C-alpha positions as semicolon CSV with decimal commas, in nm:
position;residue;x (nm);y (nm);z (nm)
1;M;-0,730;11,252;-26,315
2;W;-0,854;11,594;-26,276
3;E;-0,598;11,871;-26,244
4;Q;-0,698;12,171;-26,053
5;T;-0,671;12,531;-26,183
6;T;-0,651;12,841;-26,000
7;D;-0,733;13,076;-26,282
8;P;-0,996;12,927;-26,502
9;F;-1,113;13,263;-26,651
10;G;-0,774;13,366;-26,738
11;S;-0,801;13,649;-26,502
12;L;-0,663;13,591;-26,153
13;W;-0,909;13,869;-25,992
14;L;-1,215;13,739;-26,169
15;S;-1,127;13,379;-26,080
16;A;-1,066;13,468;-25,716
17;L;-1,404;13,669;-25,713
18;T;-1,582;13,375;-25,858
19;A;-1,429;13,150;-25,591
20;A;-1,559;13,377;-25,314
21;I;-1,923;13,389;-25,428
22;P;-2,023;13,100;-25,168
23;I;-1,847;13,302;-24,888
24;V;-2,047;13,615;-24,990
25;V;-2,365;13,433;-25,030
26;F;-2,315;13,270;-24,671
27;L;-2,252;13,625;-24,530
28;V;-2,542;13,792;-24,695
29;C;-2,787;13,526;-24,591
30;L;-2,665;13,559;-24,245
31;V;-2,643;13,959;-24,214
32;L;-2,893;14,096;-24,454
33;L;-3,138;13,813;-24,493
34;K;-3,136;13,714;-24,130
35;L;-3,165;13,335;-24,207
36;T;-3,056;13,072;-23,957
37;G;-2,710;12,966;-23,966
38;I;-2,794;12,613;-24,099
39;L;-3,015;12,753;-24,384
40;A;-2,727;13,011;-24,484
41;A;-2,495;12,735;-24,499
42;V;-2,699;12,499;-24,707
43;I;-2,756;12,767;-24,952
44;A;-2,391;12,862;-24,950
45;L;-2,311;12,492;-24,982
46;V;-2,515;12,483;-25,318
47;A;-2,336;12,782;-25,441
48;Q;-2,004;12,632;-25,367
49;I;-2,098;12,325;-25,550
50;I;-2,211;12,514;-25,863
51;V;-1,895;12,743;-25,849
52;S;-1,655;12,439;-25,818
53;M;-1,841;12,246;-26,086
54;W;-1,911;12,519;-26,354
55;G;-1,642;12,766;-26,263
56;F;-1,352;12,536;-26,163
57;G;-1,439;12,233;-26,363
58;M;-1,421;12,024;-26,078
59;P;-1,595;11,668;-26,140
60;A;-1,910;11,551;-25,945
61;S;-1,697;11,277;-25,788
62;A;-1,438;11,492;-25,638
63;V;-1,715;11,733;-25,512
64;A;-1,878;11,445;-25,343
65;G;-1,552;11,313;-25,202
66;S;-1,469;11,667;-25,064
67;G;-1,802;11,718;-24,907
68;L;-1,802;11,370;-24,748
69;L;-1,441;11,434;-24,590
70;G;-1,577;11,751;-24,449
71;I;-1,886;11,571;-24,303
72;L;-1,660;11,308;-24,160
73;T;-1,422;11,557;-24,008
74;A;-1,713;11,712;-23,839
75;L;-1,839;11,380;-23,690
76;W;-1,488;11,272;-23,598
77;P;-1,290;11,435;-23,411
78;I;-1,476;11,756;-23,395
79;A;-1,833;11,640;-23,281
80;Y;-1,700;11,356;-23,053
81;I;-1,480;11,604;-22,857
82;V;-1,743;11,894;-22,819
83;V;-2,010;11,631;-22,713
84;M;-1,809;11,462;-22,463
85;A;-1,679;11,791;-22,307
86;L;-2,032;11,930;-22,275
87;W;-2,155;11,602;-22,132
88;L;-1,901;11,607;-21,863
89;Y;-2,004;11,957;-21,772
90;R;-2,364;11,898;-21,772
91;L;-2,305;11,600;-21,528
92;A;-2,116;11,823;-21,297
93;V;-2,409;12,072;-21,294
94;A;-2,675;11,804;-21,249
95;S;-2,483;11,628;-20,971
96;G;-2,479;11,949;-20,749
97;H;-2,090;11,956;-20,802
98;F;-2,087;12,293;-20,996
99;D;-2,302;12,492;-20,702
100;V;-2,025;12,406;-20,468
101;I;-1,743;12,507;-20,724
102;R;-1,924;12,853;-20,769
103;A;-1,975;12,903;-20,384
104;S;-1,599;12,810;-20,344
105;I;-1,499;13,055;-20,606
106;G;-1,725;13,341;-20,491
107;G;-1,604;13,327;-20,124
108;I;-1,228;13,385;-20,209
109;S;-1,244;13,780;-20,209
110;R;-1,506;14,039;-20,153
111;D;-1,303;14,288;-20,366
112;Q;-1,473;14,319;-20,713
113;R;-1,140;14,374;-20,887
114;I;-1,023;14,018;-20,737
115;Q;-1,340;13,862;-20,835
116;V;-1,325;13,978;-21,187
117;L;-0,960;13,823;-21,221
118;L;-1,087;13,513;-21,058
119;I;-1,437;13,456;-21,212
120;A;-1,440;13,630;-21,538
121;F;-1,089;13,549;-21,641
122;A;-0,949;13,248;-21,460
123;F;-1,280;13,045;-21,401
124;G;-1,394;13,172;-21,747
125;A;-1,098;13,026;-21,910
126;F;-1,143;12,689;-21,726
127;L;-1,500;12,670;-21,861
128;E;-1,398;12,767;-22,201
129;G;-1,146;12,470;-22,203
130;A;-1,406;12,238;-22,068
131;A;-1,706;12,327;-22,261
132;G;-1,673;12,649;-22,475
133;F;-1,980;12,736;-22,708
134;G;-2,071;13,028;-22,482
135;V;-2,083;12,838;-22,154
136;P;-1,819;13,061;-21,972
137;I;-1,980;13,373;-22,079
138;A;-2,303;13,284;-21,940
139;I;-2,209;13,145;-21,634
140;C;-1,966;13,393;-21,538
141;A;-2,165;13,686;-21,623
142;A;-2,452;13,557;-21,419
143;L;-2,212;13,473;-21,116
144;L;-2,085;13,851;-21,139
145;V;-2,455;13,961;-21,115
146;Q;-2,517;13,748;-20,828
147;L;-2,221;13,912;-20,661
148;G;-2,339;14,258;-20,699
149;F;-2,222;14,386;-21,045
150;R;-2,435;14,572;-21,262
151;P;-2,565;14,361;-21,558
152;V;-2,417;14,554;-21,865
153;R;-2,088;14,577;-21,682
154;A;-2,082;14,204;-21,591
155;A;-2,154;14,091;-21,928
156;M;-1,894;14,331;-22,089
157;I;-1,619;14,213;-21,863
158;C;-1,693;13,851;-21,925
159;L;-1,683;13,910;-22,306
160;V;-1,358;14,087;-22,274
161;A;-1,200;13,835;-22,046
162;N;-1,309;13,564;-22,284
163;A;-1,042;13,693;-22,525
164;G;-0,765;13,529;-22,313
165;A;-0,916;13,183;-22,366
166;G;-1,155;13,172;-22,670
167;A;-0,891;13,058;-22,914
168;Y;-0,863;12,716;-22,727
169;G;-1,230;12,651;-22,630
170;A;-1,374;12,304;-22,594
171;I;-1,053;12,105;-22,552
172;G;-0,855;12,319;-22,819
173;I;-1,112;12,269;-23,095
174;P;-1,026;12,610;-23,295
175;V;-0,672;12,516;-23,325
176;L;-0,713;12,157;-23,391
177;V;-0,968;12,232;-23,667
178;G;-0,738;12,496;-23,805
179;A;-0,466;12,253;-23,850
180;Q;-0,674;11,996;-23,986
181;V;-0,824;12,218;-24,261
182;T;-0,481;12,359;-24,348
183;G;-0,254;12,055;-24,322
184;I;-0,047;12,252;-24,072
185;D;0,104;12,027;-23,794
186;V;-0,094;12,093;-23,457
187;A;0,235;12,133;-23,263
188;L;0,365;12,376;-23,527
189;L;0,034;12,586;-23,509
190;S;0,010;12,586;-23,138
191;K;0,355;12,731;-23,100
192;A;0,252;13,003;-23,370
193;M;-0,032;13,081;-23,134
194;V;0,195;13,139;-22,851
195;V;0,398;13,410;-23,053
196;V;0,090;13,571;-23,205
197;L;-0,164;13,564;-22,944
198;Q;0,020;13,545;-22,596
199;P;0,146;13,909;-22,598
200;L;-0,214;14,029;-22,588
201;T;-0,322;13,756;-22,336
202;V;-0,049;13,890;-22,086
203;L;-0,214;14,239;-22,120
204;I;-0,586;14,135;-22,064
205;P;-0,579;14,107;-21,671
206;F;-0,442;14,451;-21,651
207;L;-0,702;14,582;-21,887
208;L;-0,983;14,410;-21,692
209;V;-0,880;14,582;-21,366
210;V;-0,840;14,912;-21,542
211;I;-1,186;14,885;-21,687
212;L;-1,320;14,834;-21,338
213;D;-1,122;15,097;-21,137
214;G;-0,877;15,262;-21,344
215;W;-0,518;15,294;-21,280
216;R;-0,575;15,325;-20,905
217;G;-0,725;15,001;-20,915
218;L;-0,424;14,859;-21,098
219;R;-0,194;15,017;-20,810
220;E;-0,385;14,874;-20,547
221;T;-0,418;14,525;-20,693
222;W;-0,086;14,474;-20,871
223;P;0,030;14,165;-20,673
224;A;-0,297;13,977;-20,757
225;T;-0,294;14,092;-21,132
226;L;0,069;14,014;-21,159
227;V;0,019;13,668;-21,023
228;V;-0,269;13,598;-21,272
229;T;-0,070;13,742;-21,563
230;V;0,241;13,520;-21,484
231;V;0,065;13,204;-21,391
232;F;-0,212;13,223;-21,659
233;S;0,021;13,287;-21,947
234;G;0,306;13,100;-21,816
235;I;0,081;12,771;-21,801
236;Q;-0,111;12,845;-22,117
237;G;0,203;12,910;-22,334
238;G;0,388;12,618;-22,175
239;V;0,107;12,386;-22,246
240;L;0,056;12,503;-22,603
241;W;0,433;12,491;-22,680
242;F;0,506;12,151;-22,535
243;L;0,178;11,957;-22,536
244;G;-0,058;12,129;-22,770
245;P;-0,392;12,313;-22,745
246;E;-0,603;12,059;-22,554
247;L;-0,527;12,171;-22,199
248;A;-0,423;12,531;-22,257
249;D;-0,735;12,679;-22,098
250;L;-0,803;12,400;-21,842
251;G;-0,458;12,412;-21,711
252;A;-0,423;12,783;-21,717
253;G;-0,760;12,844;-21,580
254;L;-0,709;12,597;-21,290
255;G;-0,364;12,705;-21,198
256;T;-0,468;13,063;-21,179
257;M;-0,749;12,988;-20,943
258;V;-0,539;12,810;-20,721
259;A;-0,260;13,080;-20,731
260;L;-0,514;13,345;-20,637
261;F;-0,665;13,124;-20,360
262;L;-0,315;13,076;-20,204
263;L;-0,242;13,458;-20,259
264;G;-0,566;13,533;-20,083
265;R;-0,446;13,365;-19,769
266;I;-0,149;13,608;-19,724
267;W;-0,265;13,926;-19,899
268;Q;-0,574;14,122;-19,976
269;P;-0,634;14,480;-20,126
270;K;-0,594;14,742;-19,852
271;N;-0,928;14,906;-19,978
272;Q;-1,206;14,647;-20,052
273;F;-1,347;14,783;-20,385
274;R;-1,711;14,770;-20,451
275;A;-1,800;14,986;-20,770
276;D;-2,174;14,909;-20,761
277;G;-2,214;14,982;-20,378
278;D;-2,424;14,653;-20,328
279;A;-2,348;14,407;-20,046
280;V;-2,178;14,082;-20,151
281;P;-2,407;13,809;-20,078
282;E;-2,297;13,565;-19,803
283;A;-2,089;13,282;-19,954
284;Q;-2,221;12,929;-19,871
285;S;-1,972;12,742;-19,636
286;H;-1,831;12,398;-19,774
287;S;-1,565;12,187;-19,635
288;L;-1,244;12,114;-19,810
289;G;-1,365;11,768;-19,882
290;E;-1,678;11,877;-20,039
291;I;-1,489;12,136;-20,253
292;A;-1,233;11,864;-20,358
293;R;-1,520;11,623;-20,460
294;A;-1,688;11,889;-20,662
295;W;-1,372;11,984;-20,859
296;S;-1,289;11,589;-20,915
297;P;-1,439;11,564;-21,250
298;F;-1,207;11,834;-21,386
299;Y;-0,906;11,694;-21,205
300;I;-0,979;11,355;-21,373
301;L;-1,047;11,514;-21,711
302;T;-0,717;11,716;-21,696
303;A;-0,537;11,384;-21,602
304;F;-0,662;11,196;-21,896
305;I;-0,605;11,475;-22,147
306;L;-0,249;11,505;-22,005
307;L;-0,187;11,133;-22,053
308;W;-0,340;11,142;-22,418
309;S;-0,096;11,438;-22,495
310;L;0,230;11,292;-22,376
311;P;0,471;11,181;-22,649
312;F;0,502;10,827;-22,539
313;F;0,137;10,768;-22,543
314;K;0,124;10,929;-22,902
315;N;0,412;10,707;-23,016
316;L;0,207;10,398;-22,936
317;F;-0,019;10,476;-23,222
318;A;0,252;10,595;-23,472
319;A;0,318;10,409;-23,782
320;E;0,577;10,179;-23,621
321;G;0,419;10,181;-23,286
322;P;0,274;9,870;-23,105
323;L;-0,077;9,989;-23,141
324;A;-0,064;10,144;-23,504
325;G;-0,337;9,894;-23,598
326;A;-0,580;10,097;-23,387
327;A;-0,542;10,412;-23,589
328;F;-0,722;10,391;-23,924
329;A;-0,671;10,628;-24,224
330;V;-0,950;10,588;-24,478
331;P;-0,873;10,686;-24,839
332;I;-1,160;10,941;-24,973
333;A;-1,297;10,829;-25,313
334;G;-1,299;11,092;-25,563
335;L;-1,015;11,262;-25,423
336;T;-0,733;11,017;-25,338
337;D;-0,532;10,940;-25,674
338;E;-0,789;11,119;-25,869
339;V;-0,710;11,483;-25,821
340;V;-0,391;11,672;-25,906
341;T;-0,331;12,010;-25,732
342;A;-0,228;12,306;-25,937
343;S;0,144;12,245;-25,819
344;G;0,135;11,892;-25,969
345;T;0,102;11,704;-25,631
346;V;-0,129;11,406;-25,644
347;V;-0,396;11,423;-25,378
348;T;-0,390;11,159;-25,096
349;A;-0,698;11,261;-24,885
350;T;-0,776;11,032;-24,593
351;W;-1,015;11,054;-24,294
352;A;-0,839;10,965;-23,979
353;F;-1,055;10,738;-23,749
354;T;-0,857;10,681;-23,426
355;P;-1,116;10,529;-23,157
356;I;-0,848;10,486;-22,862
357;N;-0,597;10,778;-22,898
358;A;-0,860;11,048;-22,991
359;T;-0,896;11,332;-22,744
360;G;-1,277;11,258;-22,718
361;T;-1,222;10,907;-22,578
362;A;-0,987;11,065;-22,300
363;I;-1,285;11,297;-22,226
364;L;-1,519;10,990;-22,234
365;L;-1,325;10,802;-21,969
366;A;-1,321;11,098;-21,763
367;V;-1,707;11,119;-21,789
368;I;-1,727;10,749;-21,689
369;V;-1,487;10,774;-21,398
370;S;-1,633;11,094;-21,272
371;Y;-1,984;10,931;-21,284
372;L;-1,875;10,621;-21,087
373;T;-1,695;10,818;-20,831
374;T;-2,006;11,042;-20,777
375;P;-2,208;10,924;-20,468
376;R;-2,517;10,737;-20,582
377;A;-2,755;10,969;-20,413
378;S;-2,646;11,260;-20,623
379;R;-2,575;11,069;-20,955
380;P;-2,780;11,211;-21,232
381;S;-2,901;11,011;-21,542
382;L;-2,604;10,946;-21,754
383;L;-2,778;10,891;-22,068
384;G;-3,045;11,159;-21,988
385;E;-2,756;11,427;-21,967
386;L;-2,617;11,291;-22,292
387;G;-2,942;11,347;-22,455
388;G;-2,977;11,685;-22,324
389;T;-2,622;11,751;-22,457
390;L;-2,711;11,636;-22,806
391;R;-3,029;11,847;-22,800
392;T;-2,818;12,146;-22,699
393;L;-2,552;12,107;-22,958
394;W;-2,720;11,941;-23,272
395;Q;-2,766;12,271;-23,463
396;A;-2,414;12,394;-23,392
397;L;-2,269;12,052;-23,502
398;V;-2,488;12,048;-23,823
399;L;-2,356;12,385;-23,902
400;I;-1,997;12,299;-23,861
401;A;-2,058;11,988;-24,070
402;L;-2,194;12,211;-24,360
403;I;-1,911;12,476;-24,329
404;L;-1,652;12,195;-24,337
405;A;-1,800;12,037;-24,645
406;L;-1,816;12,380;-24,796
407;A;-1,448;12,464;-24,719
408;N;-1,318;12,118;-24,835
409;I;-1,488;12,169;-25,174
410;A;-1,346;12,512;-25,210
411;N;-0,997;12,393;-25,106
412;Y;-0,994;12,088;-25,340
413;S;-1,154;12,271;-25,631
414;G;-0,860;12,522;-25,641
415;G;-1,083;12,818;-25,540
416;S;-0,928;12,881;-25,201
417;T;-0,578;12,882;-25,368
418;S;-0,722;13,136;-25,616
419;M;-0,843;13,391;-25,360
420;G;-0,505;13,346;-25,172
421;Q;-0,308;13,431;-25,476
422;A;-0,527;13,731;-25,539
423;L;-0,478;13,850;-25,189
424;A;-0,103;13,780;-25,217
425;A;-0,103;14,074;-25,462
426;M;-0,123;14,292;-25,159
427;G;0,231;14,184;-25,096
428;V;0,366;14,271;-24,743
429;L;0,034;14,403;-24,636
430;V;-0,120;14,061;-24,627
431;P;-0,021;13,989;-24,260
432;L;-0,172;14,308;-24,162
433;V;-0,498;14,232;-24,279
434;A;-0,499;13,854;-24,200
435;P;-0,631;13,894;-23,861
436;V;-0,916;14,142;-23,989
437;I;-1,030;13,833;-24,216
438;G;-1,050;13,633;-23,901
439;W;-1,252;13,910;-23,706
440;V;-1,512;13,940;-24,002
441;G;-1,553;13,547;-23,996
442;V;-1,608;13,529;-23,624
443;F;-1,825;13,843;-23,595
444;L;-2,061;13,698;-23,864
445;T;-2,043;13,312;-23,761
446;G;-1,992;13,342;-23,391
447;S;-1,730;13,072;-23,388
448;V;-1,353;13,064;-23,422
449;V;-1,402;12,698;-23,546
450;N;-1,614;12,806;-23,834
451;N;-1,386;13,092;-23,906
452;N;-1,093;12,888;-23,928
453;T;-1,260;12,619;-24,146
454;L;-1,377;12,897;-24,391
455;F;-1,075;13,116;-24,410
456;G;-0,767;12,885;-24,283
457;P;-0,706;12,748;-24,637
458;L;-0,716;13,112;-24,767
459;Q;-0,464;13,221;-24,525
460;V;-0,229;12,935;-24,624
461;A;-0,255;13,018;-24,991
462;S;-0,193;13,395;-24,927
463;A;0,115;13,308;-24,711
464;Q;0,249;13,083;-24,992
465;G;0,191;13,381;-25,240
466;I;0,418;13,613;-25,026
467;G;0,670;13,366;-24,896
468;A;0,534;13,389;-24,554
469;D;0,517;13,111;-24,272
470;P;0,150;12,974;-24,322
471;S;0,136;12,901;-23,943
472;L;0,165;13,263;-23,887
473;L;-0,117;13,387;-24,090
474;V;-0,346;13,090;-23,967
475;A;-0,261;13,181;-23,594
476;G;-0,316;13,549;-23,705
477;N;-0,664;13,431;-23,826
478;T;-0,741;13,254;-23,527
479;A;-0,612;13,539;-23,288
480;G;-0,822;13,815;-23,504
481;G;-1,122;13,582;-23,491
482;N;-1,075;13,539;-23,111
483;T;-1,104;13,922;-23,043
484;A;-1,442;13,948;-23,249
485;K;-1,596;13,692;-22,997
486;V;-1,625;14,013;-22,775
487;I;-1,903;14,153;-22,986
488;S;-2,018;13,875;-23,212
489;P;-2,402;13,867;-23,208
490;Q;-2,401;13,497;-23,064
491;S;-2,161;13,604;-22,767
492;I;-2,375;13,929;-22,717
493;A;-2,699;13,710;-22,706
494;I;-2,570;13,478;-22,482
495;A;-2,442;13,743;-22,236
496;A;-2,765;13,933;-22,254
497;G;-2,966;13,625;-22,171
498;A;-2,744;13,541;-21,878
499;V;-2,774;13,879;-21,705
500;G;-3,143;13,925;-21,790
501;L;-3,091;14,178;-22,064
502;S;-3,246;14,012;-22,346
503;G;-3,363;14,285;-22,596
504;R;-3,114;14,519;-22,485
505;E;-2,812;14,366;-22,654
506;S;-2,714;14,701;-22,799
507;E;-2,626;14,827;-22,462
508;I;-2,363;14,536;-22,414
509;L;-2,238;14,586;-22,777
510;R;-2,180;14,969;-22,718
511;A;-1,992;14,889;-22,392
512;S;-1,755;14,626;-22,556
513;I;-1,697;14,729;-22,908
514;L;-1,406;14,957;-22,851
515;Y;-1,225;14,675;-22,667
516;S;-1,272;14,435;-22,962
517;L;-1,128;14,672;-23,216
518;G;-0,855;14,782;-22,999
519;M;-0,727;14,416;-22,944
520;L;-0,775;14,352;-23,329
521;V;-0,546;14,671;-23,416
522;F;-0,295;14,496;-23,155
523;I;-0,314;14,174;-23,320
524;C;-0,273;14,327;-23,681
525;L;0,018;14,553;-23,595
526;W;0,203;14,243;-23,412
527;C;0,146;13,993;-23,694
528;F;0,285;14,258;-23,930
529;T;0,570;14,315;-23,707
530;L;0,638;13,933;-23,679
531;F;0,638;13,888;-24,064
532;L;0,879;14,180;-24,107
533;V;1,140;14,063;-23,849
534;F;1,120;13,678;-23,912
């Protein structure tokens, strides 16, 4: 057996700095050398292998096992969930359903303030939960421009609005991955996200209205803003607390759209606000039956995810459940019973392969049912859209696999613990800066998933060093990263392309940066307060 050491050089700070070399290499390759994400990750992975074997004495078998576990985890469940979610979305677009959905949303109100709450916030959250990876920013910003918004303002508003949903994108992948790489129970981390991030989420609808029309706008639209806040935060927080992250955005976004639709039947703002002065394009007329059919893929998806999330279904695959044989735990050679942690615990690393009760399988069933219930005349090519999904996502999935391999090697080598112990020397200030680490991670990688993969284990080690709840710092890492999505280069590029401002990304950045920093400060102070109080 090989035993980890967190201080191979006899100086904790020197050991921690050595452990940080691969992360620094990755960031330098991205920011200074302007390399692609995949090439930067490959170089950083090589650096991680060298640091782990030379600096921390990790045997080659443990390095290989750690890397393999990272790659397998990227394939299952992460890639499985992401591919299935985007496949369902592409089928909805190709079948024409999505045109009906957009028309039905755009026709609910002519007031731009209500349109922002409905499209940028509620519909954007729904799309974030269904697909993620920039899809809501691109679609919602383009839709706002079609409704008469100036391009820079449309892009900025959609970026800010996405902060209410970005932590739970693509069926909750950021939280699921955060739990996976840190060993924190998903239910526990989901509850921590409610405590850490929900206070900011409550404020975002009010912020959006103030951005658009100041305090006057808030006075004139407070019934709608209050309904949005109560319904969205209530559903999102409740789903996270009782079910987990998978339906947090889907349920909250859908429920909020329905609530605004019903409110619009009995109340409209006295003054129809039009900041940009352009006439609203006439909304296309669709029957209730057409609208219901257009939304059906997402109703079906919600039903399957809800079923998969219920305790009785999960218990079927528990150790003593009747379907326990359908859940496989594959021991990883080179790690299981071959590595002892610095605390003296023998590692039992396994890869969980659960073909039936995986979230991705629930989405796959939704794809199949949705496809079969679509009229034959409008059915797109099922396999053709799957191929398009894979072509769209392959680079992102390869990058996730490389970063997961890097993070696993760092974790099992003892490097992550070494960095965490060094940060713990900051004492009570650790919770104050934990969200900043997440903000930097997402700003540079463009992904809350990659951020949690890189820095989740580091946050756990820091929490253990100061006696804090690890779920608090991992939630802070996720929440801080979520605020960076507002101005990450990847998000800015997507928004600029969607509104026809490619090459003018700096204008969107200048319009958005203060909101990102302001939300980050809020999360930092709130995390610090939670640590001091609890």
